């Protein structure tokens, strides 16, 4: 029995994503029309009423972000759609780019209207280069029909969108590194302040939103916040686009109401674990997400319930690892990713990742010592507190939860002679 819903995925497979005429037959652009018939402040109030938290991983409230962006003074502002999606096991935004490109373009235009921006940029990860023509075609058709460009639908609101691509660095998903990359520089995070909402792309006030957040903006303006709020739980209303990966029978992207348990997600939606094996661990939120043992499988997928067991929603990825994989091997693979992706700008992340990688090697070879275990925990904690950006801050999330939930794996049986 499936427990999925169709709120922002309502158009999936219902129209040809290459045709704006078909998009219009599925209620396309009624969200923008509703927005243009309202004041920017009213649009922001709708976003605030929805209680939506940004879907890029940091869970910053959407309405608050738009309100703050609108409040910044500036004749020229920018909206960026973050389609970098470099988080391993996260591929939900790709499905939106593939199935409903016009919804994203419409959401960016609504965001532009709400915050007072004239320019929009979609930053698509290198690996999604094949989706660029689809987005460019959607932009072109929207312009031809008057939904983008000068004086949209006869109003005095003008907005244009450009497409950019990264070259495959995970850190370029971080807002300020992404902006550096668009500006043609090496993609490394900027010192803050100034915050990008005040001085972002080309020093203009900039509002960065995730693909799913912007797609939600379209749905909110189309259907009203009440419909969104009718899903989920009272504490955590709404829906979430999740990507399920790993050792499950039906990996893929699904839209769920908040409140399903991890067990329902894995067994009812993803078809259970392959070959009926036992689960070793579950990771929620991508490689920078936290891990838990199968004993927590009845935890509801909501921000508050996951947080209560020291887990997080993050990007919305659910990775299931079965009994065939050892915890240490899993941690080492995760570590290799972060060691590779650390941009090297700050010492805690650059050196911390390197040292932790060496210790994990010793653990795999069973030559680790008590001192190693102390350093491991200390470095992981320092990284999470002292790193310059979110990459270093979250790189050891899985390790820290492994120490907490699987302490037996870190026991040192005997010191080597
Ligand atoms: C290392 C790193 C990678 C990130 N990658 C992404 C990404 O691929 N997509 C994304 O939307 N946000 C990513 N973020 C979060 C963004 O910095 C930012 O919070 C987000 O795009 C804001 O959109 P939202 O408010 O709609 O969530 C990343 C952050 C960090 C620190
Ligand atoms: S935390 Fe890592 S990725 Fe971020 S600035 Fe420091 S070295 Fe670069």
PDB file of C-alpha atoms in Angstrom, residues 169-413:
ATOM      1  CA  UNK A 169      32.218  20.511  -6.709  1.00  0.00           C
ATOM      2  CA  UNK A 170      29.913  19.653  -3.813  1.00  0.00           C
ATOM      3  CA  UNK A 171      30.833  22.845  -1.946  1.00  0.00           C
ATOM      4  CA  UNK A 172      29.379  24.907  -4.813  1.00  0.00           C
ATOM      5  CA  UNK A 173      25.934  24.045  -3.432  1.00  0.00           C
ATOM      6  CA  UNK A 174      26.723  26.374  -0.518  1.00  0.00           C
ATOM      7  CA  UNK A 175      25.114  29.706  -1.401  1.00  0.00           C
ATOM      8  CA  UNK A 176      28.180  31.954  -1.381  1.00  0.00           C
ATOM      9  CA  UNK A 177      30.456  29.380  -3.089  1.00  0.00           C
ATOM     10  CA  UNK A 178      27.771  28.982  -5.748  1.00  0.00           C
ATOM     11  CA  UNK A 179      27.831  32.734  -6.315  1.00  0.00           C
ATOM     12  CA  UNK A 180      31.629  32.762  -6.583  1.00  0.00           C
ATOM     13  CA  UNK A 181      31.302  30.005  -9.169  1.00  0.00           C
ATOM     14  CA  UNK A 182      28.745  31.939 -11.248  1.00  0.00           C
ATOM     15  CA  UNK A 183      31.100  34.923 -11.091  1.00  0.00           C
ATOM     16  CA  UNK A 184      33.768  32.756 -12.690  1.00  0.00           C
ATOM     17  CA  UNK A 185      35.922  32.350  -9.586  1.00  0.00           C
ATOM     18  CA  UNK A 186      36.999  29.251  -7.732  1.00  0.00           C
ATOM     19  CA  UNK A 187      33.939  27.950  -5.873  1.00  0.00           C
ATOM     20  CA  UNK A 188      34.794  28.609  -2.249  1.00  0.00           C
ATOM     21  CA  UNK A 189      32.535  29.958   0.487  1.00  0.00           C
ATOM     22  CA  UNK A 190      32.744  33.659   1.285  1.00  0.00           C
ATOM     23  CA  UNK A 191      33.347  35.247   4.650  1.00  0.00           C
ATOM     24  CA  UNK A 192      30.069  36.475   6.151  1.00  0.00           C
ATOM     25  CA  UNK A 193      29.040  39.204   6.769  1.00  0.00           C
ATOM     26  CA  UNK A 194      28.188  40.639   4.356  1.00  0.00           C
ATOM     27  CA  UNK A 195      25.410  38.097   3.933  1.00  0.00           C
ATOM     28  CA  UNK A 196      24.416  37.264   0.402  1.00  0.00           C
ATOM     29  CA  UNK A 197      20.920  38.579   1.008  1.00  0.00           C
ATOM     30  CA  UNK A 198      22.626  42.012   1.177  1.00  0.00           C
ATOM     31  CA  UNK A 199      25.600  41.523  -1.108  1.00  0.00           C
ATOM     32  CA  UNK A 200      25.523  38.382  -3.196  1.00  0.00           C
ATOM     33  CA  UNK A 201      25.915  37.888  -6.921  1.00  0.00           C
ATOM     34  CA  UNK A 202      27.881  40.834  -8.364  1.00  0.00           C
ATOM     35  CA  UNK A 203      27.409  42.485  -4.957  1.00  0.00           C
ATOM     36  CA  UNK A 204      23.629  42.654  -5.485  1.00  0.00           C
ATOM     37  CA  UNK A 205      21.109  41.547  -2.852  1.00  0.00           C
ATOM     38  CA  UNK A 206      20.551  37.860  -3.584  1.00  0.00           C
ATOM     39  CA  UNK A 207      17.980  35.312  -2.490  1.00  0.00           C
ATOM     40  CA  UNK A 208      19.078  31.677  -2.914  1.00  0.00           C
ATOM     41  CA  UNK A 209      16.424  28.967  -2.831  1.00  0.00           C
ATOM     42  CA  UNK A 210      16.430  25.262  -3.457  1.00  0.00           C
ATOM     43  CA  UNK A 211      14.575  23.772  -6.458  1.00  0.00           C
ATOM     44  CA  UNK A 212      11.967  22.101  -4.252  1.00  0.00           C
ATOM     45  CA  UNK A 213      11.400  25.298  -2.236  1.00  0.00           C
ATOM     46  CA  UNK A 214      10.683  27.230  -5.439  1.00  0.00           C
ATOM     47  CA  UNK A 215       8.474  24.446  -6.798  1.00  0.00           C
ATOM     48  CA  UNK A 216       6.544  24.653  -3.531  1.00  0.00           C
ATOM     49  CA  UNK A 217       6.184  28.406  -4.073  1.00  0.00           C
ATOM     50  CA  UNK A 218       4.343  27.715  -7.329  1.00  0.00           C
ATOM     51  CA  UNK A 219       2.046  25.171  -5.661  1.00  0.00           C
ATOM     52  CA  UNK A 220       1.326  27.542  -2.772  1.00  0.00           C
ATOM     53  CA  UNK A 221       0.306  30.374  -5.047  1.00  0.00           C
ATOM     54  CA  UNK A 222      -1.734  28.002  -7.192  1.00  0.00           C
ATOM     55  CA  UNK A 223      -3.644  26.182  -4.469  1.00  0.00           C
ATOM     56  CA  UNK A 224      -3.248  28.382  -1.395  1.00  0.00           C
ATOM     57  CA  UNK A 225      -1.400  27.420   1.773  1.00  0.00           C
ATOM     58  CA  UNK A 226      -4.430  25.571   3.200  1.00  0.00           C
ATOM     59  CA  UNK A 227      -4.004  22.667   0.823  1.00  0.00           C
ATOM     60  CA  UNK A 228      -0.325  22.291   1.779  1.00  0.00           C
ATOM     61  CA  UNK A 229      -1.204  22.541   5.476  1.00  0.00           C
ATOM     62  CA  UNK A 230      -3.806  19.772   5.109  1.00  0.00           C
ATOM     63  CA  UNK A 231      -0.987  17.229   4.689  1.00  0.00           C
ATOM     64  CA  UNK A 232       1.355  15.977   7.390  1.00  0.00           C
ATOM     65  CA  UNK A 233       1.042  16.324  11.150  1.00  0.00           C
ATOM     66  CA  UNK A 234      -0.119  19.301  13.246  1.00  0.00           C
ATOM     67  CA  UNK A 235       3.478  20.016  14.364  1.00  0.00           C
ATOM     68  CA  UNK A 236       4.958  19.378  10.947  1.00  0.00           C
ATOM     69  CA  UNK A 237       2.438  20.007   8.187  1.00  0.00           C
ATOM     70  CA  UNK A 238       3.020  19.540   4.495  1.00  0.00           C
ATOM     71  CA  UNK A 239       4.767  17.218   2.114  1.00  0.00           C
ATOM     72  CA  UNK A 240       8.376  16.397   1.326  1.00  0.00           C
ATOM     73  CA  UNK A 241      10.061  15.170  -1.807  1.00  0.00           C
ATOM     74  CA  UNK A 242      12.381  12.382  -0.747  1.00  0.00           C
ATOM     75  CA  UNK A 243      14.899  10.258  -2.601  1.00  0.00           C
ATOM     76  CA  UNK A 244      15.297   6.699  -1.369  1.00  0.00           C
ATOM     77  CA  UNK A 245      18.539   4.914  -2.166  1.00  0.00           C
ATOM     78  CA  UNK A 246      20.630   1.952  -1.084  1.00  0.00           C
ATOM     79  CA  UNK A 247      19.591  -1.632  -0.515  1.00  0.00           C
ATOM     80  CA  UNK A 248      15.870  -1.282  -1.138  1.00  0.00           C
ATOM     81  CA  UNK A 249      13.706  -2.890  -3.773  1.00  0.00           C
ATOM     82  CA  UNK A 250      12.275   0.328  -5.207  1.00  0.00           C
ATOM     83  CA  UNK A 251      14.759   3.197  -4.928  1.00  0.00           C
ATOM     84  CA  UNK A 252      13.478   6.468  -6.371  1.00  0.00           C
ATOM     85  CA  UNK A 253      11.894   9.837  -5.721  1.00  0.00           C
ATOM     86  CA  UNK A 254       8.606   9.996  -3.860  1.00  0.00           C
ATOM     87  CA  UNK A 255       6.485  12.771  -2.387  1.00  0.00           C
ATOM     88  CA  UNK A 256       5.335  11.896   1.119  1.00  0.00           C
ATOM     89  CA  UNK A 257       3.271  13.639   3.752  1.00  0.00           C
ATOM     90  CA  UNK A 258       5.388  14.485   6.794  1.00  0.00           C
ATOM     91  CA  UNK A 259       4.718  12.006   9.591  1.00  0.00           C
ATOM     92  CA  UNK A 260       5.219   8.648   7.887  1.00  0.00           C
ATOM     93  CA  UNK A 261       7.644   6.529   9.868  1.00  0.00           C
ATOM     94  CA  UNK A 262      11.003   5.468   8.455  1.00  0.00           C
ATOM     95  CA  UNK A 263       9.584   1.954   8.452  1.00  0.00           C
ATOM     96  CA  UNK A 264       6.615   2.993   6.295  1.00  0.00           C
ATOM     97  CA  UNK A 265       8.962   4.788   3.919  1.00  0.00           C
ATOM     98  CA  UNK A 266      11.279   1.797   3.592  1.00  0.00           C
ATOM     99  CA  UNK A 267       8.737  -1.042   3.553  1.00  0.00           C
ATOM    100  CA  UNK A 268       5.524   0.491   2.160  1.00  0.00           C
ATOM    101  CA  UNK A 269       7.016   2.908  -0.337  1.00  0.00           C
ATOM    102  CA  UNK A 270      10.462   1.559  -1.223  1.00  0.00           C
ATOM    103  CA  UNK A 271       9.316  -2.072  -1.262  1.00  0.00           C
ATOM    104  CA  UNK A 272      11.466  -3.232   1.649  1.00  0.00           C
ATOM    105  CA  UNK A 273      15.086  -4.292   1.857  1.00  0.00           C
ATOM    106  CA  UNK A 274      16.531  -6.286  -1.052  1.00  0.00           C
ATOM    107  CA  UNK A 275      16.571 -10.050  -0.475  1.00  0.00           C
ATOM    108  CA  UNK A 276      14.839  -9.471   2.873  1.00  0.00           C
ATOM    109  CA  UNK A 277      18.147  -8.703   4.541  1.00  0.00           C
ATOM    110  CA  UNK A 278      18.439  -6.969   7.882  1.00  0.00           C
ATOM    111  CA  UNK A 279      19.146  -3.263   8.019  1.00  0.00           C
ATOM    112  CA  UNK A 280      22.573  -2.216   9.309  1.00  0.00           C
ATOM    113  CA  UNK A 281      21.810   1.510   9.404  1.00  0.00           C
ATOM    114  CA  UNK A 282      19.655   4.249   7.963  1.00  0.00           C
ATOM    115  CA  UNK A 283      21.005   7.635   6.927  1.00  0.00           C
ATOM    116  CA  UNK A 284      18.646  10.566   6.463  1.00  0.00           C
ATOM    117  CA  UNK A 285      19.665  13.779   4.713  1.00  0.00           C
ATOM    118  CA  UNK A 286      22.458  12.700   2.413  1.00  0.00           C
ATOM    119  CA  UNK A 287      26.129  12.065   3.180  1.00  0.00           C
ATOM    120  CA  UNK A 288      26.123  15.072   5.507  1.00  0.00           C
ATOM    121  CA  UNK A 289      23.060  13.625   7.238  1.00  0.00           C
ATOM    122  CA  UNK A 290      22.993  11.584  10.412  1.00  0.00           C
ATOM    123  CA  UNK A 291      22.688   7.839  10.806  1.00  0.00           C
ATOM    124  CA  UNK A 292      20.654   5.666  13.136  1.00  0.00           C
ATOM    125  CA  UNK A 293      20.318   1.966  13.896  1.00  0.00           C
ATOM    126  CA  UNK A 294      17.256  -0.025  12.732  1.00  0.00           C
ATOM    127  CA  UNK A 295      15.871   0.125  16.279  1.00  0.00           C
ATOM    128  CA  UNK A 296      14.769   3.705  15.456  1.00  0.00           C
ATOM    129  CA  UNK A 297      12.825   2.654  12.367  1.00  0.00           C
ATOM    130  CA  UNK A 298       9.495   3.692  13.866  1.00  0.00           C
ATOM    131  CA  UNK A 299      10.584   7.333  14.098  1.00  0.00           C
ATOM    132  CA  UNK A 300       8.207   9.577  12.148  1.00  0.00           C
ATOM    133  CA  UNK A 301       9.763  11.543   9.305  1.00  0.00           C
ATOM    134  CA  UNK A 302       9.200  15.055  10.653  1.00  0.00           C
ATOM    135  CA  UNK A 303      11.667  17.780  11.600  1.00  0.00           C
ATOM    136  CA  UNK A 304      10.846  17.514  15.302  1.00  0.00           C
ATOM    137  CA  UNK A 305      10.636  13.710  15.592  1.00  0.00           C
ATOM    138  CA  UNK A 306      13.905  13.147  13.769  1.00  0.00           C
ATOM    139  CA  UNK A 307      15.596  15.844  15.828  1.00  0.00           C
ATOM    140  CA  UNK A 308      14.366  14.154  19.015  1.00  0.00           C
ATOM    141  CA  UNK A 309      16.512  11.122  18.150  1.00  0.00           C
ATOM    142  CA  UNK A 310      19.428  13.265  16.947  1.00  0.00           C
ATOM    143  CA  UNK A 311      18.589  12.801  13.273  1.00  0.00           C
ATOM    144  CA  UNK A 312      17.697  15.441  10.675  1.00  0.00           C
ATOM    145  CA  UNK A 313      15.595  15.869   7.536  1.00  0.00           C
ATOM    146  CA  UNK A 314      18.420  17.600   5.630  1.00  0.00           C
ATOM    147  CA  UNK A 315      17.981  17.217   1.896  1.00  0.00           C
ATOM    148  CA  UNK A 316      15.345  14.522   2.361  1.00  0.00           C
ATOM    149  CA  UNK A 317      17.447  11.578   1.195  1.00  0.00           C
ATOM    150  CA  UNK A 318      16.821   8.221   2.885  1.00  0.00           C
ATOM    151  CA  UNK A 319      19.684   5.768   2.469  1.00  0.00           C
ATOM    152  CA  UNK A 320      19.209   2.186   3.598  1.00  0.00           C
ATOM    153  CA  UNK A 321      22.317   0.083   4.219  1.00  0.00           C
ATOM    154  CA  UNK A 322      21.876  -3.626   4.774  1.00  0.00           C
ATOM    155  CA  UNK A 323      23.748  -6.084   6.982  1.00  0.00           C
ATOM    156  CA  UNK A 324      26.291  -6.919   4.263  1.00  0.00           C
ATOM    157  CA  UNK A 325      28.024  -3.570   4.697  1.00  0.00           C
ATOM    158  CA  UNK A 326      30.084  -2.972   7.827  1.00  0.00           C
ATOM    159  CA  UNK A 327      29.594   0.288   9.658  1.00  0.00           C
ATOM    160  CA  UNK A 328      33.298   1.101   9.402  1.00  0.00           C
ATOM    161  CA  UNK A 329      33.354   0.555   5.669  1.00  0.00           C
ATOM    162  CA  UNK A 330      30.332   2.815   5.344  1.00  0.00           C
ATOM    163  CA  UNK A 331      32.034   5.537   7.395  1.00  0.00           C
ATOM    164  CA  UNK A 332      35.197   5.240   5.340  1.00  0.00           C
ATOM    165  CA  UNK A 333      33.291   5.636   2.055  1.00  0.00           C
ATOM    166  CA  UNK A 334      31.527   8.703   3.466  1.00  0.00           C
ATOM    167  CA  UNK A 335      34.878  10.047   4.666  1.00  0.00           C
ATOM    168  CA  UNK A 336      36.451   9.625   1.246  1.00  0.00           C
ATOM    169  CA  UNK A 337      33.724  11.800  -0.194  1.00  0.00           C
ATOM    170  CA  UNK A 338      34.344  14.622   2.277  1.00  0.00           C
ATOM    171  CA  UNK A 339      38.136  14.385   2.056  1.00  0.00           C
ATOM    172  CA  UNK A 340      37.773  14.738  -1.697  1.00  0.00           C
ATOM    173  CA  UNK A 341      35.262  17.587  -1.556  1.00  0.00           C
ATOM    174  CA  UNK A 342      36.838  19.728   1.190  1.00  0.00           C
ATOM    175  CA  UNK A 343      37.902  22.909  -0.600  1.00  0.00           C
ATOM    176  CA  UNK A 344      40.887  23.328   1.724  1.00  0.00           C
ATOM    177  CA  UNK A 345      40.129  26.900   2.719  1.00  0.00           C
ATOM    178  CA  UNK A 346      39.964  26.280   6.465  1.00  0.00           C
ATOM    179  CA  UNK A 347      42.128  24.129   8.727  1.00  0.00           C
ATOM    180  CA  UNK A 348      39.483  22.226  10.747  1.00  0.00           C
ATOM    181  CA  UNK A 349      37.899  20.767   7.624  1.00  0.00           C
ATOM    182  CA  UNK A 350      41.045  20.328   5.525  1.00  0.00           C
ATOM    183  CA  UNK A 351      43.153  18.710   8.260  1.00  0.00           C
ATOM    184  CA  UNK A 352      40.305  17.155  10.244  1.00  0.00           C
ATOM    185  CA  UNK A 353      39.067  15.173   7.259  1.00  0.00           C
ATOM    186  CA  UNK A 354      42.618  14.000   6.509  1.00  0.00           C
ATOM    187  CA  UNK A 355      43.344  12.855  10.050  1.00  0.00           C
ATOM    188  CA  UNK A 356      39.981  11.152  10.537  1.00  0.00           C
ATOM    189  CA  UNK A 357      40.490   9.316   7.272  1.00  0.00           C
ATOM    190  CA  UNK A 358      43.818   7.929   8.572  1.00  0.00           C
ATOM    191  CA  UNK A 359      42.209   6.803  11.830  1.00  0.00           C
ATOM    192  CA  UNK A 360      39.391   5.045   9.973  1.00  0.00           C
ATOM    193  CA  UNK A 361      42.049   3.218   7.951  1.00  0.00           C
ATOM    194  CA  UNK A 362      43.633   2.048  11.192  1.00  0.00           C
ATOM    195  CA  UNK A 363      40.239   0.968  12.502  1.00  0.00           C
ATOM    196  CA  UNK A 364      39.597  -1.052   9.369  1.00  0.00           C
ATOM    197  CA  UNK A 365      43.018  -2.664   9.804  1.00  0.00           C
ATOM    198  CA  UNK A 366      42.231  -3.184  13.510  1.00  0.00           C
ATOM    199  CA  UNK A 367      45.421  -1.391  14.525  1.00  0.00           C
ATOM    200  CA  UNK A 368      43.751   1.585  16.177  1.00  0.00           C
ATOM    201  CA  UNK A 369      44.470   2.597  19.749  1.00  0.00           C
ATOM    202  CA  UNK A 370      42.613   4.288  22.604  1.00  0.00           C
ATOM    203  CA  UNK A 371      44.427   7.494  21.693  1.00  0.00           C
ATOM    204  CA  UNK A 372      43.070   7.234  18.145  1.00  0.00           C
ATOM    205  CA  UNK A 373      39.541   6.966  19.479  1.00  0.00           C
ATOM    206  CA  UNK A 374      39.987  10.072  21.603  1.00  0.00           C
ATOM    207  CA  UNK A 375      41.394  12.045  18.694  1.00  0.00           C
ATOM    208  CA  UNK A 376      38.654  10.781  16.399  1.00  0.00           C
ATOM    209  CA  UNK A 377      35.910  12.106  18.622  1.00  0.00           C
ATOM    210  CA  UNK A 378      37.762  15.316  19.402  1.00  0.00           C
ATOM    211  CA  UNK A 379      38.486  16.146  15.751  1.00  0.00           C
ATOM    212  CA  UNK A 380      34.944  15.316  14.671  1.00  0.00           C
ATOM    213  CA  UNK A 381      33.553  17.615  17.365  1.00  0.00           C
ATOM    214  CA  UNK A 382      35.984  20.427  16.548  1.00  0.00           C
ATOM    215  CA  UNK A 383      35.146  20.164  12.855  1.00  0.00           C
ATOM    216  CA  UNK A 384      31.441  20.448  13.548  1.00  0.00           C
ATOM    217  CA  UNK A 385      32.020  23.604  15.621  1.00  0.00           C
ATOM    218  CA  UNK A 386      34.942  25.370  14.002  1.00  0.00           C
ATOM    219  CA  UNK A 387      34.707  24.748  10.262  1.00  0.00           C
ATOM    220  CA  UNK A 388      34.225  27.726   8.003  1.00  0.00           C
ATOM    221  CA  UNK A 389      31.164  26.402   6.172  1.00  0.00           C
ATOM    222  CA  UNK A 390      28.456  23.772   6.346  1.00  0.00           C
ATOM    223  CA  UNK A 391      30.558  21.187   4.550  1.00  0.00           C
ATOM    224  CA  UNK A 392      33.062  20.859   7.373  1.00  0.00           C
ATOM    225  CA  UNK A 393      30.384  21.397  10.018  1.00  0.00           C
ATOM    226  CA  UNK A 394      28.366  18.420   8.849  1.00  0.00           C
ATOM    227  CA  UNK A 395      31.042  16.123   7.388  1.00  0.00           C
ATOM    228  CA  UNK A 396      31.262  14.127  10.614  1.00  0.00           C
ATOM    229  CA  UNK A 397      27.527  13.920  11.360  1.00  0.00           C
ATOM    230  CA  UNK A 398      27.461  10.232  10.441  1.00  0.00           C
ATOM    231  CA  UNK A 399      30.590   9.476  12.465  1.00  0.00           C
ATOM    232  CA  UNK A 400      29.354  11.289  15.569  1.00  0.00           C
ATOM    233  CA  UNK A 401      26.072   9.382  15.478  1.00  0.00           C
ATOM    234  CA  UNK A 402      27.952   6.147  14.836  1.00  0.00           C
ATOM    235  CA  UNK A 403      29.922   6.734  18.036  1.00  0.00           C
ATOM    236  CA  UNK A 404      26.661   7.398  19.841  1.00  0.00           C
ATOM    237  CA  UNK A 405      24.520   4.594  18.419  1.00  0.00           C
ATOM    238  CA  UNK A 406      27.099   1.908  17.665  1.00  0.00           C
ATOM    239  CA  UNK A 407      29.634   2.295  20.544  1.00  0.00           C
ATOM    240  CA  UNK A 408      30.666  -1.354  20.297  1.00  0.00           C
ATOM    241  CA  UNK A 409      32.215  -0.650  16.882  1.00  0.00           C
ATOM    242  CA  UNK A 410      34.641   1.805  18.486  1.00  0.00           C
ATOM    243  CA  UNK A 411      35.788  -0.371  21.339  1.00  0.00           C
ATOM    244  CA  UNK A 412      39.528  -0.956  21.433  1.00  0.00           C
ATOM    245  CA  UNK A 413      39.963  -4.564  22.385  1.00  0.00           C
TER     246      UNK A 413
END
